[in-house]
Coordinates of C-alpha atoms and ligand atoms in Angstrom, one line a residue:
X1422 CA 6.7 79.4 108.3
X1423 CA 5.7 77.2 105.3
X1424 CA 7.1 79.5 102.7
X1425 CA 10.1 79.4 104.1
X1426 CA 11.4 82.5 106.5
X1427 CA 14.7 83.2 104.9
X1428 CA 16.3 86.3 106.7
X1429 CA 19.1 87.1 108.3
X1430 CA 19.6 86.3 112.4
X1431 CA 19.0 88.8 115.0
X1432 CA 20.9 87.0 117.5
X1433 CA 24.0 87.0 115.3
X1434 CA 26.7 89.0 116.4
X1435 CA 27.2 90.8 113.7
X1436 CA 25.2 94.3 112.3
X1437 CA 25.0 93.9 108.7
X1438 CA 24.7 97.7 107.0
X1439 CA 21.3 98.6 107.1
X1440 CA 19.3 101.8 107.7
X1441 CA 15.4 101.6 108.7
X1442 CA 14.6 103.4 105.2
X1443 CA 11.6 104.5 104.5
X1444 CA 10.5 102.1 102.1
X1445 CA 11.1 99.4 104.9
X1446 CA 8.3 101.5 107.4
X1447 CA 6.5 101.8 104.2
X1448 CA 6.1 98.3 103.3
X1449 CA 5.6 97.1 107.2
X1450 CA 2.8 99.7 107.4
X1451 CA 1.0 98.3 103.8
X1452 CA 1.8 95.0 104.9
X1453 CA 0.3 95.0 108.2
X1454 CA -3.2 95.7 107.3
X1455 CA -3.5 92.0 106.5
X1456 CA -3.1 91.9 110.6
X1457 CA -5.7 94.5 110.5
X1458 CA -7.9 92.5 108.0
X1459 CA -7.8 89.6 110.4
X1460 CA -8.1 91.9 113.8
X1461 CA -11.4 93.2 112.1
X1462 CA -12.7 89.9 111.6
X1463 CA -11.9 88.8 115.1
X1464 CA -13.6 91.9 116.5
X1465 CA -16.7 92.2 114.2
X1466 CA -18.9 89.2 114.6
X1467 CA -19.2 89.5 118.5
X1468 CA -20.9 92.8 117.5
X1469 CA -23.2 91.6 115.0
X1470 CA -24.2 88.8 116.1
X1471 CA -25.8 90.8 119.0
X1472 CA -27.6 93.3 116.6
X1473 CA -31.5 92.2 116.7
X1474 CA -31.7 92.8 112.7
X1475 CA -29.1 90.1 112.1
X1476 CA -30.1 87.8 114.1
X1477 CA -33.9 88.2 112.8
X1478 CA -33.1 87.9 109.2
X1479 CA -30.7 84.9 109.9
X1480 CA -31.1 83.8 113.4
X1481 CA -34.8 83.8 114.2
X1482 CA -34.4 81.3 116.9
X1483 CA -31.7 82.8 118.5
X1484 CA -34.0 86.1 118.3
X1485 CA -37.2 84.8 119.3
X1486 CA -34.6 83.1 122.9
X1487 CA -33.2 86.3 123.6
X1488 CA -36.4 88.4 123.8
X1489 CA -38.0 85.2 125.9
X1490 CA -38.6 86.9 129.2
X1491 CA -37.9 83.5 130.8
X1492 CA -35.1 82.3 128.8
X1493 CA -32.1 80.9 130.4
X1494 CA -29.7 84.0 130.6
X1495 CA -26.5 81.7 130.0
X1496 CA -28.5 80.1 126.6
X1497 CA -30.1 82.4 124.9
X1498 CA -27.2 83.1 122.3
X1499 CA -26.8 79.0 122.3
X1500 CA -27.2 78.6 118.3
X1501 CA -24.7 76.1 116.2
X1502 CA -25.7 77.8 112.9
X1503 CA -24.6 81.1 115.0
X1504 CA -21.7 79.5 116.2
X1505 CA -21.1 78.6 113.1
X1506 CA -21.0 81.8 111.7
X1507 CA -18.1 82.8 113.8
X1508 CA -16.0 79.6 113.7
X1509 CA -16.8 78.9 109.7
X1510 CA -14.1 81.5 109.0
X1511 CA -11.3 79.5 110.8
X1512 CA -12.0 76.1 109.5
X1513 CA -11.1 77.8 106.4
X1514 CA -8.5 79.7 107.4
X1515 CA -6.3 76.8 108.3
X1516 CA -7.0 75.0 104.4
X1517 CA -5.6 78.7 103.0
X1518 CA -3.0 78.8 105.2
X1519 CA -1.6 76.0 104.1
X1520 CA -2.1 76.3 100.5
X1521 CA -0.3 79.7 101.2
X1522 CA 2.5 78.6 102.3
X1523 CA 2.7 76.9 99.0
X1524 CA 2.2 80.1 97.3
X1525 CA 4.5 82.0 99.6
X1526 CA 7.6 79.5 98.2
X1527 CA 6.5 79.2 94.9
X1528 CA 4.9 82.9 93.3
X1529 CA 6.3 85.0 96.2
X1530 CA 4.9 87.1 99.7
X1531 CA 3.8 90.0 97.5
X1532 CA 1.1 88.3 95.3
X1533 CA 0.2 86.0 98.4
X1534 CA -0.6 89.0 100.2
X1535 CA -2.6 90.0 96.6
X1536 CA -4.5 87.1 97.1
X1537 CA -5.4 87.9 100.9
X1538 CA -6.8 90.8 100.1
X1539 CA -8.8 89.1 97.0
X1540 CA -10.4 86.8 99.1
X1541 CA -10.8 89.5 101.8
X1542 CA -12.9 91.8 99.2
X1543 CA -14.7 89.0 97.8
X1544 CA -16.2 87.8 101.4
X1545 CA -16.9 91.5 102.6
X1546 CA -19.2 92.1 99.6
X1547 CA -20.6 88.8 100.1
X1548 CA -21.1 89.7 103.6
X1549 CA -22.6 93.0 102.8
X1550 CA -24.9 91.7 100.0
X1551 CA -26.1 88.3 102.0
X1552 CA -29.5 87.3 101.6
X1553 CA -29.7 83.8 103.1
X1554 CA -27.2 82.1 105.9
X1555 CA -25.7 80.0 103.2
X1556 CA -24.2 83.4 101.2
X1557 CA -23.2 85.0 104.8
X1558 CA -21.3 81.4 105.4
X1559 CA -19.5 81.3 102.0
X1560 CA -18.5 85.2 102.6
X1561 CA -16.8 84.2 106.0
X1562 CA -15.3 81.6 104.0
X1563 CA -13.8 83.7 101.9
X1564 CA -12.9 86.3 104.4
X1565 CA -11.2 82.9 106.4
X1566 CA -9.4 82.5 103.1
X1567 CA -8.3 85.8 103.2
X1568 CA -6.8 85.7 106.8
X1569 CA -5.1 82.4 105.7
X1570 CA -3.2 83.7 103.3
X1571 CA -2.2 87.0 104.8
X1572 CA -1.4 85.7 108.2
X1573 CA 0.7 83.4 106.3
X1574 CA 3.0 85.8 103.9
X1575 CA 2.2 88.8 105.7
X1576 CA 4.3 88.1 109.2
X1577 CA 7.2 86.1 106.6
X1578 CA 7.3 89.5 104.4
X1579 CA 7.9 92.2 107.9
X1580 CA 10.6 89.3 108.8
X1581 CA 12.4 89.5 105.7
X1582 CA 12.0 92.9 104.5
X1583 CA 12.9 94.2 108.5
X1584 CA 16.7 95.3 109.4
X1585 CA 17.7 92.3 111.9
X1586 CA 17.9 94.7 114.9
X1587 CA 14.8 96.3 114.3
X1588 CA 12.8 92.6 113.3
X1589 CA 11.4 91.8 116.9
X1590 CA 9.9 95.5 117.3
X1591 CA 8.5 95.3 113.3
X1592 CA 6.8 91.7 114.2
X1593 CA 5.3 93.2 117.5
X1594 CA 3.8 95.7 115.2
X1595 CA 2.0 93.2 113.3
X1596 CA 0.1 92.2 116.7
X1597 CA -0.4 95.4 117.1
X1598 CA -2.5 96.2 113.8
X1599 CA -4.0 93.3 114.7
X1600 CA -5.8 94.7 118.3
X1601 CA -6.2 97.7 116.5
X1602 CA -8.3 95.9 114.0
X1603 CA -10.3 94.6 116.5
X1604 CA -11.0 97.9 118.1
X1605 CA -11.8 99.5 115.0
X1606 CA -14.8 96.4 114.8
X1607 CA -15.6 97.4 118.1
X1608 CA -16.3 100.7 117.4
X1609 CA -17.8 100.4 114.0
X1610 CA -20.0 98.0 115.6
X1611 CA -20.9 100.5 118.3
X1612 CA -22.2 103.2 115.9
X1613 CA -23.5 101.3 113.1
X1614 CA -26.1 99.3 115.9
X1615 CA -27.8 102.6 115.9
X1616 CA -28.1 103.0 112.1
X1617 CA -31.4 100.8 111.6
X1618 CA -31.9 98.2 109.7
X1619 CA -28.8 98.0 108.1
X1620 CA -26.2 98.9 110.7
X1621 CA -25.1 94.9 110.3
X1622 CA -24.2 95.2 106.5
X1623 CA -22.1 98.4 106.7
X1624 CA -20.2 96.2 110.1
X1625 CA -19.5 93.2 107.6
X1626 CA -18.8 95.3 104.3
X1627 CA -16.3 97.3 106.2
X1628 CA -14.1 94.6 105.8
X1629 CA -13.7 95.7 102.4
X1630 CA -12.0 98.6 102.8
X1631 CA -8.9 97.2 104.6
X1632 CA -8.5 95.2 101.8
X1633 CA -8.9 97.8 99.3
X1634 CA -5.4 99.4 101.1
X1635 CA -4.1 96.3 100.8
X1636 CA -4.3 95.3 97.4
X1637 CA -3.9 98.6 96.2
X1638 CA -0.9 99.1 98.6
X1639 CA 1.0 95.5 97.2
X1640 CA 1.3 96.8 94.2
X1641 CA 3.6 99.8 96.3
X1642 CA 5.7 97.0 97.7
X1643 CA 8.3 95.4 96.9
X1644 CA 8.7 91.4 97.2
X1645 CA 11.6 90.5 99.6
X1646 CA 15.2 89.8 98.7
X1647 CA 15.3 86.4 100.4
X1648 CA 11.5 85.5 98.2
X1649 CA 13.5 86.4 94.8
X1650 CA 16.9 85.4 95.7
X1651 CA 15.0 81.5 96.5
X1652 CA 13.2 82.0 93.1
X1653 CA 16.4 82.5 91.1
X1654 CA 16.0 86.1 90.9
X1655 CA 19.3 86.9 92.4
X1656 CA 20.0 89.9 90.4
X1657 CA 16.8 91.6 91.5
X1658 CA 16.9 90.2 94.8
X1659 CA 20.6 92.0 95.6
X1660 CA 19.4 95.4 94.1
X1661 CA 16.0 94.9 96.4
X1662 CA 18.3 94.4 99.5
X1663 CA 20.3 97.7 98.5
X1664 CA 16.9 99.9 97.8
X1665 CA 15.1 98.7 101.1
X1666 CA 18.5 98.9 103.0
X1667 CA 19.4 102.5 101.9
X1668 CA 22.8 101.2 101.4
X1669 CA 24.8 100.1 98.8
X1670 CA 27.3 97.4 100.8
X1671 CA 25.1 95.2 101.6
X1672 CA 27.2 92.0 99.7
X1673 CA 27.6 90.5 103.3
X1674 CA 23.6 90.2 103.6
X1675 CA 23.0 88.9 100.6
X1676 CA 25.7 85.9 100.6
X1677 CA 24.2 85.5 104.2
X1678 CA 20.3 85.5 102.3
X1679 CA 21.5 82.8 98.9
X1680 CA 23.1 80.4 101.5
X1681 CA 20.3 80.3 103.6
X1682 CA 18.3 79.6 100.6
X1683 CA 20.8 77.0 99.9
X1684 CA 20.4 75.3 102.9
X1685 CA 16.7 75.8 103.2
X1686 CA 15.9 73.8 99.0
X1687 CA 18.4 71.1 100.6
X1688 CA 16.0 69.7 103.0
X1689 CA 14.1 68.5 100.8
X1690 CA 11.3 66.8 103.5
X1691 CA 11.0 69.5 106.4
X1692 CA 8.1 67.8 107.8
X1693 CA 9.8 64.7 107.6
X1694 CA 12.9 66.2 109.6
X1695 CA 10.1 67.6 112.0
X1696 CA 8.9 63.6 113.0
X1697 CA 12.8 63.1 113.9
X1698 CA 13.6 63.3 117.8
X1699 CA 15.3 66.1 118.1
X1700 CA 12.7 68.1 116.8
X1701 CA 10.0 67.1 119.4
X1702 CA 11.2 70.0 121.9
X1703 CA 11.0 72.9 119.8
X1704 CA 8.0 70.8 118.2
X1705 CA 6.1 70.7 121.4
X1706 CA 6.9 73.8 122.7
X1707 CA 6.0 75.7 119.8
X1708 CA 2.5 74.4 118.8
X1709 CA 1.4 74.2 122.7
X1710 CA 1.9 77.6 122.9
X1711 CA -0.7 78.1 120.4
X1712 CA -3.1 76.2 122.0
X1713 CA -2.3 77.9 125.3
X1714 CA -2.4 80.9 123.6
X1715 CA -6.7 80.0 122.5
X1716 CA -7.2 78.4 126.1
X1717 CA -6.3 81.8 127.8
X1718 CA -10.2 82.3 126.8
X1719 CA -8.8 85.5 124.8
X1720 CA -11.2 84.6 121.9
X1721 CA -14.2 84.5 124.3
X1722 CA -13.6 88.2 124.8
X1723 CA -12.7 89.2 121.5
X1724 CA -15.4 87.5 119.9
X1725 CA -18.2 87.2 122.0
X1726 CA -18.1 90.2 124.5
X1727 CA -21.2 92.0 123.5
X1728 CA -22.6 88.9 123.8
X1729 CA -21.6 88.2 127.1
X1730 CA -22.5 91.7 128.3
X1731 CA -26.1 91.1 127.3
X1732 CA -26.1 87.9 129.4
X1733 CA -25.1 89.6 132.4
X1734 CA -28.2 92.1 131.2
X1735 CA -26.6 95.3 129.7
X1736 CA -28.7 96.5 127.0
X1737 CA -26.9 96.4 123.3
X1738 CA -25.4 99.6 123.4
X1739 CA -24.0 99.3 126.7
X1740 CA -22.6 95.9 125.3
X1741 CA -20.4 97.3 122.6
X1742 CA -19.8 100.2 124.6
X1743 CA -18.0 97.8 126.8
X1744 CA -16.3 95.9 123.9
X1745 CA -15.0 99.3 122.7
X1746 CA -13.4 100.0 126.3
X1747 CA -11.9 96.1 126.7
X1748 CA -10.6 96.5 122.6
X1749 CA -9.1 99.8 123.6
X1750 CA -7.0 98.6 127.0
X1751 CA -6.1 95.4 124.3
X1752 CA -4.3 98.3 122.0
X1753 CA -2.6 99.9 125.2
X1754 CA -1.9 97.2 126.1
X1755 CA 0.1 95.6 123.5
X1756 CA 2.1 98.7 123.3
X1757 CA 3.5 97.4 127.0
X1758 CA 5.0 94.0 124.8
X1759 CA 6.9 96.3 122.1
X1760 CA 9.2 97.7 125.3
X1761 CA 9.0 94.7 127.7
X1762 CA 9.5 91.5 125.6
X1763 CA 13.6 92.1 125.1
X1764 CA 13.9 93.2 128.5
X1765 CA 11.8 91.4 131.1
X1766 CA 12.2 87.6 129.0
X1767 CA 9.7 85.1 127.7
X1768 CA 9.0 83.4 130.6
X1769 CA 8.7 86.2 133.3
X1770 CA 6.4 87.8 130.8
X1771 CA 4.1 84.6 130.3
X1772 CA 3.8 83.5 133.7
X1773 CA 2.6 86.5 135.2
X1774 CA 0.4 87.4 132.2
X1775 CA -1.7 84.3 133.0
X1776 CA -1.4 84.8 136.9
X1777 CA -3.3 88.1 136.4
X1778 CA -5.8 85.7 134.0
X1779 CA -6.2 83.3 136.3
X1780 CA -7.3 86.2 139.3
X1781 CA -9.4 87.8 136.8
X1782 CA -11.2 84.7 135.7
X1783 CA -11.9 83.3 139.1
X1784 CA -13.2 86.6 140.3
X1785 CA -15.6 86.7 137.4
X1786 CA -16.8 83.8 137.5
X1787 CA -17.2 84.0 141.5
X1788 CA -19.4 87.0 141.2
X1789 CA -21.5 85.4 137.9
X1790 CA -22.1 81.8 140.2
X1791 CA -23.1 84.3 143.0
X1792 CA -25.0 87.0 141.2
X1793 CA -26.2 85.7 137.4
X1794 CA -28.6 82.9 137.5
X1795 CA -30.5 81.6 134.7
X1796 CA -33.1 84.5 134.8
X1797 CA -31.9 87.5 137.2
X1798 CA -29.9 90.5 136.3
X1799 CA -26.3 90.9 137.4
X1800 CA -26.5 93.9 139.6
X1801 CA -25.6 97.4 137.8
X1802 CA -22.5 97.7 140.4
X1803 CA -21.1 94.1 139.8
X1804 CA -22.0 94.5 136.4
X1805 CA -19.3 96.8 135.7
X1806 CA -16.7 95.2 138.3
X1807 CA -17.1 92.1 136.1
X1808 CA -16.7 94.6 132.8
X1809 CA -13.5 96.2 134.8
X1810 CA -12.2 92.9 135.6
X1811 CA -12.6 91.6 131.9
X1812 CA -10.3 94.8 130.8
X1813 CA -7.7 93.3 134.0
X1814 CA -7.6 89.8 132.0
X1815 CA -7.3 91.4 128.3
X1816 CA -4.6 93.5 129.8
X1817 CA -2.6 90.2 131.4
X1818 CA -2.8 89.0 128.1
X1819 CA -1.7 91.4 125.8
X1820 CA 1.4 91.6 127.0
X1821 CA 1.8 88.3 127.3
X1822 CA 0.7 85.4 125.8
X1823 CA -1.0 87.0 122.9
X1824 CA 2.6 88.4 120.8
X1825 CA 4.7 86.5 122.5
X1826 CA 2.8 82.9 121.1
X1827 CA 3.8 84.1 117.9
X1828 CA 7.0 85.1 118.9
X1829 CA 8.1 82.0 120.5
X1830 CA 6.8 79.6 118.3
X1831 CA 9.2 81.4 115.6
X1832 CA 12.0 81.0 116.9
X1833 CA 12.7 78.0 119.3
X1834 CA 13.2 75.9 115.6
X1835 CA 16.3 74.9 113.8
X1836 CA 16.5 76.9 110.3
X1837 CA 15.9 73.5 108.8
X1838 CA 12.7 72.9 110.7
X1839 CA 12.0 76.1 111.3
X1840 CA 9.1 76.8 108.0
X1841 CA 7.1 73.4 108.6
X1842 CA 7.2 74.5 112.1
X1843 CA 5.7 77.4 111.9
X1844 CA 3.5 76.9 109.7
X1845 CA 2.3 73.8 112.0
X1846 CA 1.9 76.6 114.6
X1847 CA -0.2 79.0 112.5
X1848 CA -2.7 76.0 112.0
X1849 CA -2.6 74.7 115.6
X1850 CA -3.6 78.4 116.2
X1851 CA -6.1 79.2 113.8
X1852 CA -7.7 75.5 114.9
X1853 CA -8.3 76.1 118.4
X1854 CA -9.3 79.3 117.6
X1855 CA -12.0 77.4 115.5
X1856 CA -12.5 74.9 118.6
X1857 CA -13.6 77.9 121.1
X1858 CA -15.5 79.7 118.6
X1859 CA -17.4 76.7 117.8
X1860 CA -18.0 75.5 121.2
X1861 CA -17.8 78.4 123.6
X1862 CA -21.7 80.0 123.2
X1863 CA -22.7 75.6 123.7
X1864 CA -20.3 75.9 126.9
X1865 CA -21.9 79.0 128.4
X1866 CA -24.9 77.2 128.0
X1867 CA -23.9 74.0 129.6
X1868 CA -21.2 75.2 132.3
X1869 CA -22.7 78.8 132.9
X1870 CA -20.7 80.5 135.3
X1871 CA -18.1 77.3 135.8
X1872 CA -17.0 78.2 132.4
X1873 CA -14.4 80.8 134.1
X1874 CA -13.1 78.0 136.2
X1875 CA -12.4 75.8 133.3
X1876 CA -10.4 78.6 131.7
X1877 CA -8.6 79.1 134.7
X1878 CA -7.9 75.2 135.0
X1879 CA -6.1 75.6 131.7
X1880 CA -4.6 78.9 133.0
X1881 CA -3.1 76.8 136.0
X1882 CA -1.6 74.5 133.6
X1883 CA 0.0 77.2 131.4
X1884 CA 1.6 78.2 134.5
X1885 CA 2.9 74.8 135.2
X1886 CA 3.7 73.9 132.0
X1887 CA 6.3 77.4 131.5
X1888 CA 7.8 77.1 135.3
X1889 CA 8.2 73.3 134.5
X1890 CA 8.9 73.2 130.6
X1891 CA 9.7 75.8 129.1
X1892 CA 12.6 77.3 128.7
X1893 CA 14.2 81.1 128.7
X1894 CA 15.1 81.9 125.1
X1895 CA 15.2 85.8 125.6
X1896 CA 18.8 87.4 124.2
X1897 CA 19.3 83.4 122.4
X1898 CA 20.5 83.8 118.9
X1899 CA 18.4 81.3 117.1
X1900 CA 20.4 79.3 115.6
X1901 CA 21.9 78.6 118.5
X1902 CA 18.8 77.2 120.5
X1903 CA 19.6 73.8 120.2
X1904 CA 23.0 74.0 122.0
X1905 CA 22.7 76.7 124.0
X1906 CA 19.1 76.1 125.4
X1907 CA 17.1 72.4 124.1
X1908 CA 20.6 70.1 124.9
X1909 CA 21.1 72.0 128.5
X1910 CA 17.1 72.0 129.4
X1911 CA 16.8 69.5 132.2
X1912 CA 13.7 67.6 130.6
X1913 CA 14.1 68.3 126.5
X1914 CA 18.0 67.3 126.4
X1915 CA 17.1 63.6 126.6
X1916 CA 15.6 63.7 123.0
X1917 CA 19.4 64.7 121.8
X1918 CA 20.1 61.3 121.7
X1919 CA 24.3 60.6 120.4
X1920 CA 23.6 59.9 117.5
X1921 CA 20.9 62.8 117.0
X1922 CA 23.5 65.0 118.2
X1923 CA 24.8 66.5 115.1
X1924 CA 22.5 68.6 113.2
X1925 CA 22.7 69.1 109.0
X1926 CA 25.9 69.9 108.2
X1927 CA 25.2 72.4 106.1
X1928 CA 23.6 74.5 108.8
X1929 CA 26.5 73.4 111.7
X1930 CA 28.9 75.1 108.6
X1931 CA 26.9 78.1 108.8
X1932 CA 26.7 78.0 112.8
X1933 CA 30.5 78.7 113.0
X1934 CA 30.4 81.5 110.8
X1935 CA 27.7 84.5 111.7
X1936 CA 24.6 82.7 110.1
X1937 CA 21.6 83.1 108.2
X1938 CA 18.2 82.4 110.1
X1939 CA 14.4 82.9 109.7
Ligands
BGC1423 C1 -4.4 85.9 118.9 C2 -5.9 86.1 118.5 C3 -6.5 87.1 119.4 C4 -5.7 88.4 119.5 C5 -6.3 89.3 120.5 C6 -3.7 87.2 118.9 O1 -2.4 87.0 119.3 O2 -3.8 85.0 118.0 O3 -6.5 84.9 118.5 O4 -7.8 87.4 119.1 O5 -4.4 88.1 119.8 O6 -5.6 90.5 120.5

């Protein structure tokens, strides 16, 4: 990540001394409702955007389409300003993200995460108040703000703050807030549609109170060892360490944490060191993920399923109804990654999340060619097939590509690539999430039903792409991907070129003693 993950290595052999304390929990749980922040804002515009009291005070067109007896079914929610609504909040995200990762290295994780929730509040009351589109625009661009900064510092502070053995469960729980932000969206959505006319405004101000625990809960917190330790606060970084590790030997760790950092202010250009060849495999690898992760068509569901309930003809209610049952199996769901992902392995888990994708998307979009046209109404019995078979594809991904795209992408780098490489994930990420939320309603429009097939085109690729490309890095310490899995790969080894071979010395030093990674 751009800040600069400095922790210790789960793959290292070693155990330093740590218990999980309670002020480790205490600070994941705080820290994770900037997941929660960003899950709500995933899961509340779908929602809105299908109330008839939004759309009339800032959509008219859009209105006037969808209550058009003869309007095309697959275009009545076609609408750039609409679209733009949605998407507005990612363009934005990707500036703060970056400008957080600045922040992260320079003031800390803690008052990054501050910040998050500062932007957070200041879009939801925007949001809540708006009068014209241009105020509800700003607010998402503040709320994109917002879920720039705290998907920045919030996954680098549960990877620093979290005992090495118990770091892959703690950053599964960060995914975790985040479908359960979306399903608490979904349902707020579902009960504030009935409160008339202002059901939208207590949907969009509820983002407020997320970032009310936030900000109030940062000042709980405590900034990470490895934040101070790289900001010259040594002292307080080593009695940090002992507080959150419940014990008091925890010397090893910390010599472990100010090398790291040593290592880490060496490379003075990371993104520099990221254009070298022997970068371009983790490099690929790690940002394609992300936009493999967006072309699953995840985002479709998340954002737009009320909306795509209503063009298969259920009435609103039954719409968010249905986005409260496919938010619900995404919660389950995700559970199924926290006890699979060490066990089954990246690739097992990847390929046949997007084979049960792939089904589910064909058979949609088979019964939608056959059953939706531009002006009928799917049949009540297909209807909820199509709804069961859209809870079948969140499922497949769940599991799969959605935690384990942010899992990968953190840990196929180098420690000395590793922060300009992540943070060139986040942004691929939070791009092509901007790309289908921009596009996808113009799509519909365009492709109608064939828009499941080109999802499932991409799905076919995935699958390609991780038999082919990618390579196992389940049970790999980290700092060890580059010898034990990148040099032996039978495509990525040619970029390890002799003289390319050796990487900084300062991290090959570390490499023969029990390292520092993250
Ligand atoms: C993705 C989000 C998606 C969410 C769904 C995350 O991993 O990055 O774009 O909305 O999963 O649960």
């Amino acid at each position: 990540m751009a800040g600069g993950v400095i922790a210790t290595d789960s793959g290292s052999n070693q155990d330093f001394p740590a218990k999980l304390t309670g002020q480790v929990l205490i600070c994941t749980v705080i820290a994770a409702f900037g997941g929660l922040m960003f899950g709500y804002d995933i899961g509340i515009s779908g929602g809105v955007t299908g109330m008839d009291e939004f759309l009339m005070k800032f959509f008219p067109n859009v209105y006037i389409k969808k209550h058009h007896a003869h309007e095309n079914n697959y275009c009545k929610f076609a609408d750039e300003y609409l679209q733009l609504f949605t998407s507005s909040l990612y363009l934005a995200a990707i500036v703060a993200s970056c400008a957080a990762s600045f922040m992260c290295k320079k003031f800390g994780r803690k008052p990054t995460m501050q910040a998050a929730s500062v932007f957070f509040f200041i879009g939801a009351i925007l949001n809540l108040t708006a009068k014209k589109l241009g105020m509800l625009i700003l607010g998402r661009l503040f709320l994109g703000a917002g879920v720039g900064c705290g998907n920045q510092a919030v996954p680098l502070f549960i990877t620093e703050i979290a005992p090495p053995k118990y770091r892959g469960g703690l950053n599964v729980c960060f995914q975790l807030l985040i479908t359960i932000g979306i399903l608490i969206a979904n349902l707020v959505n579902y009960f504030t549609s009935n409160i008339k006319p202002y059901g939208w405004r207590i949907s969009l101000g509820g983002a407020a109170v997320p970032a009310i625990i936030l900000l109030i809960g940062s000042f709980i917190i405590v900034e990470t060892p490895a934040s101070l330790i790289e900001r010259g606060k040594k002292e307080r970084g080593l009695k940090t360490l002992k507080r959150i590790r419940g014990v008091n030997n925890v010397e090893q760790e910390f010599e472990e944490i100010v090398r790291a950092t040593e290592i880490s202010n060496k490379i003075k250009h990371p993104f520099r060191e990221l254009m070298k060849s022997r970068s371009v495999p983790p490099l690929i690898c790690g940002t394609i993920i992300h936009v493999f992760q967006q072309f699953t068509g995840i985002n479709v569901v998340m954002f737009y399923a009320p909306v795509l309930f209503q063009t298969m003809g259920f009435g609103s209610n039954a719409s968010l109804l249905s986005a409260v049952i496919t938010g619900t199996v995404n919660v389950l769901s995700t559970l199924i990654a926290v006890f699979s992902v060490d066990k089954a392995g990246r690739r097992k888990l990847l390929i046949l999340g997007a084979s049960i994708c792939l089904i589910a998307q064909c058979v949609i979009g088979g019964l939608l060619k056959k059953y939706l046209t531009e002006t009928s109404k799917v049949p009540n019995g297909t209807a909820k097939l199509v709804v069961g078979l859209i809870c079948l594809y969140v499922n497949g991904f769940a599991w799969s590509w959605g935690p384990l795209g942010w899992l990968i992408s953190s840990e196929v780098y180098p420690l000395e690539t590793r922060s300009g490489g992540f943070f060139l994930a986040v942004a691929t990420n939070m791009f092509c999430t901007f790309l289908i939320a921009q596009a996808f309603l113009s799509m519909l429009c365009t492709m109608q039903a064939y828009i499941y097939f080109f999802f499932a085109a991409w799905l076919v690729t995935m699958i390609v792409f991780v038999v082919a490309m990618l390579p196992e890095t389940k049970g790999i310490p980290i700092d060890e991907m580059v010898e034990r899995v990148w040099k032996k790969h039978w495509f990525w080894k040619r970029f390890y070129k002799s003289s390319d071979i050796e990487r900084p010395k300062a991290s090959i030093q570390l490499e023969n003693q029990d390292r520092p990674s993250q």
